[in-house]
Short mmCIF file of C-alpha atoms in Angstrom, two decimals:
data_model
loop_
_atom_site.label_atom_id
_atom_site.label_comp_id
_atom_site.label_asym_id
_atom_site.label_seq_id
_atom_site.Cartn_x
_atom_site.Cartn_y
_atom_site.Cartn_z
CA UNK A 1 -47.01 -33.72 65.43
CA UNK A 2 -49.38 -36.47 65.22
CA UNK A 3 -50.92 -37.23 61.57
CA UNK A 4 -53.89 -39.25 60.79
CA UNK A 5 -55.31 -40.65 57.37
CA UNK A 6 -58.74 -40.64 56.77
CA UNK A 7 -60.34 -42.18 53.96
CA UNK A 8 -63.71 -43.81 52.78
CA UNK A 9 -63.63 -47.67 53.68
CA UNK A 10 -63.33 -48.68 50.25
CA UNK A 11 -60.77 -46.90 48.73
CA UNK A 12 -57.95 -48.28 47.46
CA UNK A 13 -59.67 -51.83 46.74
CA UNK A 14 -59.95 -53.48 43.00
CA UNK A 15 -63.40 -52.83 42.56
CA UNK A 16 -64.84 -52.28 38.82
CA UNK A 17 -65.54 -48.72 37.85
CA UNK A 18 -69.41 -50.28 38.14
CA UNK A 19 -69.03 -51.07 41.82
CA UNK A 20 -67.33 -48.12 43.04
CA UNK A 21 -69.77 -45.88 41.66
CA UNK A 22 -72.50 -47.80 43.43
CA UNK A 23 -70.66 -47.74 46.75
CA UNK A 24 -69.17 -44.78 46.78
CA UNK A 25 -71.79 -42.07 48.28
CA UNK A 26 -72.67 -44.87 50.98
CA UNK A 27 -69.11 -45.94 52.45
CA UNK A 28 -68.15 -45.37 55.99
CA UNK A 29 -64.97 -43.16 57.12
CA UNK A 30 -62.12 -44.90 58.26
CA UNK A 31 -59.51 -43.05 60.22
CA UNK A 32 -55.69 -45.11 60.61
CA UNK A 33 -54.26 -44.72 63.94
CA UNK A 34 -52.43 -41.50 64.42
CA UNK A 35 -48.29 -41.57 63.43
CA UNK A 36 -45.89 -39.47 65.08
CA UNK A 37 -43.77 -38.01 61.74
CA UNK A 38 -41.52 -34.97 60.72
CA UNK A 39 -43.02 -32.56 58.89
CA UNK A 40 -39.46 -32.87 56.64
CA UNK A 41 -39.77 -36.55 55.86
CA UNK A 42 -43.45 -36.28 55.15
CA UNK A 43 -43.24 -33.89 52.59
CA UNK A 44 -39.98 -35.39 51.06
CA UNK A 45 -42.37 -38.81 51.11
CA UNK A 46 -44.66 -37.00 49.49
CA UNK A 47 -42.45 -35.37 46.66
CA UNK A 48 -41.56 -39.02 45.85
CA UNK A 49 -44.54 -40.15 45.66
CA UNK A 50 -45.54 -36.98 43.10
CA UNK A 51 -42.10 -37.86 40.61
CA UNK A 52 -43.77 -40.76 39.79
CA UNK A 53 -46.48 -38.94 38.22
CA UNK A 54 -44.18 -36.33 36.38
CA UNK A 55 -42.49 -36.64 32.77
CA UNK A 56 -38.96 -37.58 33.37
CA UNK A 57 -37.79 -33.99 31.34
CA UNK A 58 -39.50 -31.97 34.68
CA UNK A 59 -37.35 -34.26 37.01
CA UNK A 60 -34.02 -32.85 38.52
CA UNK A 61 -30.59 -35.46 37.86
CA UNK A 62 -30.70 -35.55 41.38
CA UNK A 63 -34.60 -37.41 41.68
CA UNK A 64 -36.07 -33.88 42.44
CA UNK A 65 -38.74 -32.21 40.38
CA UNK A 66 -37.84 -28.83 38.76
CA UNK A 67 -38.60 -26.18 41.04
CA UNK A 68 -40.89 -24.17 38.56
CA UNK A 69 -43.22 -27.36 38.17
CA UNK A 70 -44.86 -26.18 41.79
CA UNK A 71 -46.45 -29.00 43.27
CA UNK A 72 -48.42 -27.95 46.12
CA UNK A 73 -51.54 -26.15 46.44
CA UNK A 74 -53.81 -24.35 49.04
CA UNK A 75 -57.61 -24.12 48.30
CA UNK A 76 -58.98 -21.28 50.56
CA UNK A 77 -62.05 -23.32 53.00
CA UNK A 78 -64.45 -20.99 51.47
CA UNK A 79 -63.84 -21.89 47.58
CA UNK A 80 -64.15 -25.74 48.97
CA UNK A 81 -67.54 -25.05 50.72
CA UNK A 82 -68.84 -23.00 47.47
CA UNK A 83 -68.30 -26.11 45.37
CA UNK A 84 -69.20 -28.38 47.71
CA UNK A 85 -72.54 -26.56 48.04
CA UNK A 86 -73.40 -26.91 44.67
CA UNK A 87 -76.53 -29.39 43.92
CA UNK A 88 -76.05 -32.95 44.27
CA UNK A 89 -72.62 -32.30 44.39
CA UNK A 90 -71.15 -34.93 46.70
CA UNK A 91 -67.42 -34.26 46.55
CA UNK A 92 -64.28 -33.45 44.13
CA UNK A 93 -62.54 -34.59 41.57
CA UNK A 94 -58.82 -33.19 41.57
CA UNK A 95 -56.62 -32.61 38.25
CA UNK A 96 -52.98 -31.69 38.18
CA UNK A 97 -52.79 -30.15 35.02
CA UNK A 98 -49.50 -28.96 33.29
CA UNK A 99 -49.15 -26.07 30.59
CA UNK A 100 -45.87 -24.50 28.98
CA UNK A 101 -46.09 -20.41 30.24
CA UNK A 102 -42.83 -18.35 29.06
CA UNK A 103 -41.36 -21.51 28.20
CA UNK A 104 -41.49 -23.28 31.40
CA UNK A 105 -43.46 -26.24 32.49
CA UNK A 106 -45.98 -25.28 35.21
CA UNK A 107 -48.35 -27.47 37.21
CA UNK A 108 -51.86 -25.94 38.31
CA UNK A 109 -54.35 -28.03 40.06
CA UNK A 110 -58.02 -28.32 38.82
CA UNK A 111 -60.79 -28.92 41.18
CA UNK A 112 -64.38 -30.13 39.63
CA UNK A 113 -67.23 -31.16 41.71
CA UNK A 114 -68.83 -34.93 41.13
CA UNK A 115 -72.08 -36.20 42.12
CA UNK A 116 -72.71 -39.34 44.25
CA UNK A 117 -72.01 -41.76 41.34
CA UNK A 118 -68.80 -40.17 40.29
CA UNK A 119 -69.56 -38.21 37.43
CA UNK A 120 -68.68 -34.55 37.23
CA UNK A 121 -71.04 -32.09 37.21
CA UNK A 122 -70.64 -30.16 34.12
CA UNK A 123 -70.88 -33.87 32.11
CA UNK A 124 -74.49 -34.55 33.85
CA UNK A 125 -75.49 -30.76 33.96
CA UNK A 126 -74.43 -28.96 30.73
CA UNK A 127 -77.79 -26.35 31.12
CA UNK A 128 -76.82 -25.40 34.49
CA UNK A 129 -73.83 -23.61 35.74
CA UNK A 130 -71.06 -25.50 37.51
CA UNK A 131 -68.44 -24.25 39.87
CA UNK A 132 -64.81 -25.53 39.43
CA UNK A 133 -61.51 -24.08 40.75
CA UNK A 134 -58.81 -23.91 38.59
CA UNK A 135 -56.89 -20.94 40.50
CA UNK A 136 -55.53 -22.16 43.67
CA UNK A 137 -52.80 -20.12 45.76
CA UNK A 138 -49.40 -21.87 45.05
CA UNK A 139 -48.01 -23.11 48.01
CA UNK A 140 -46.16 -21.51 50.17
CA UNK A 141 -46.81 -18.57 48.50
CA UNK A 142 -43.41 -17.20 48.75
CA UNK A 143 -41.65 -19.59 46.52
CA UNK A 144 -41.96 -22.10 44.33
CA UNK A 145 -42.02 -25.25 45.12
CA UNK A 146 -40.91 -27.60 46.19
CA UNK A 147 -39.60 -25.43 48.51
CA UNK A 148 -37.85 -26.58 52.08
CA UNK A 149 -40.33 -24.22 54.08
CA UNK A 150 -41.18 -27.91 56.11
CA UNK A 151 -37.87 -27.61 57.52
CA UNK A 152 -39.00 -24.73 59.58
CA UNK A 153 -41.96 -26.36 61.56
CA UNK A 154 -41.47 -26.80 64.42
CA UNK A 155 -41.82 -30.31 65.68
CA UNK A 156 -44.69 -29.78 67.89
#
C-alpha cells in the first residue's frame, strides 16, 4: 500500500495568525512522494501521535488510550460535500471534543465549516443557518476503538 500526504504549501510554517489567514485560500497543494507503510504501524503511529493530545487519566499504564475514548471517525462523502457546499465556505475546521456519558470519557469529533480567512461560519453568519457535523460513525463501527481491525488489511 502506497500512502501519500497532501497538504497546502504552507502548512506547518510559523506564520502569524495574520499571515495565514491572508494566505490560506490562495496556497498551492503539495503532495510528498508516496511511502510504502503497514497499515499496522501507521495506525499505531498515529495512536501516538493522538496520546499526546489526551489527559493522562484516559491513557492505559501501558501508553495506550482507554478503549472507550474512540478515536477514529468516518464522515460519510455526502455530509462532507453538504458542508462544503455551504456559501463561502472554503473548508473545515475539526474538533475532538470529549464529554463524560454513563460515567465514561468519550471522544466525538466536531466538524464546522470556515470561510477563506479562517473564521467559522456560524461566528461571521449568526442570521443564516450553518451546517456542522457533530455525529460521525465511530470507526470501525464494530468496536471501539482503538481497535486492531488494521491488522487485518491486507498488505496490498
Amino acid at each position: 500500500m502506497s500512502l501519500q500526504n497532501t497538504y497546502l504549501e504552507n502548512e506547518g510554517k510559523n506564520f502569524s495568525a495574520e499571515k495565514r489567514r491572508a494566505s490560506w485560500n490562495t496556497e498551492e497543494i503539495i503532495k510528498d512522494p508516496p511511502v510504502n507503510d503497514h497499515p499496522q504501524t501507521l495506525a499505531r503511529q498515529l495512536t501516538e501521535l493522538m496520546t499526546t493530545f489526551i489527559r493522562p487519566e484516559c491513557i492505559e499504564s501501558n501508553g495506550e488510550p482507554k478503549k472507550e475514548l474512540g478515536l477514529m471517525f468516518t464522515v460519510h462523502k455526502k455530509v462532507l460535500l453538504k458542508l462544503l457546499e455551504q456559501k463561502d465556505c472554503e473548508g473545515l475546521r475539526i474538533y475532538f471534543a470529549s464529554k463524560t456519558i454513563d460515567d465514561k470519557v468519550r471522544t466525538n469529533l466536531v466538524l464546522k465549516p470556515v470561510d477563506a480567512s479562517l473564521y467559522e461560519l456560524d461566528a461571521v453568519k449568526s442570521e443564516e443557518v450553518v451546517m456542522f457535523c457533530e455525529s460521525p460513525t465511530e470507526c470501525p463501527p464494530e468496536t471501539r476503538c482503538p481497535s486492531e481491525s488494521f491488522d487485518n488489511v491486507p498488505n496490498t
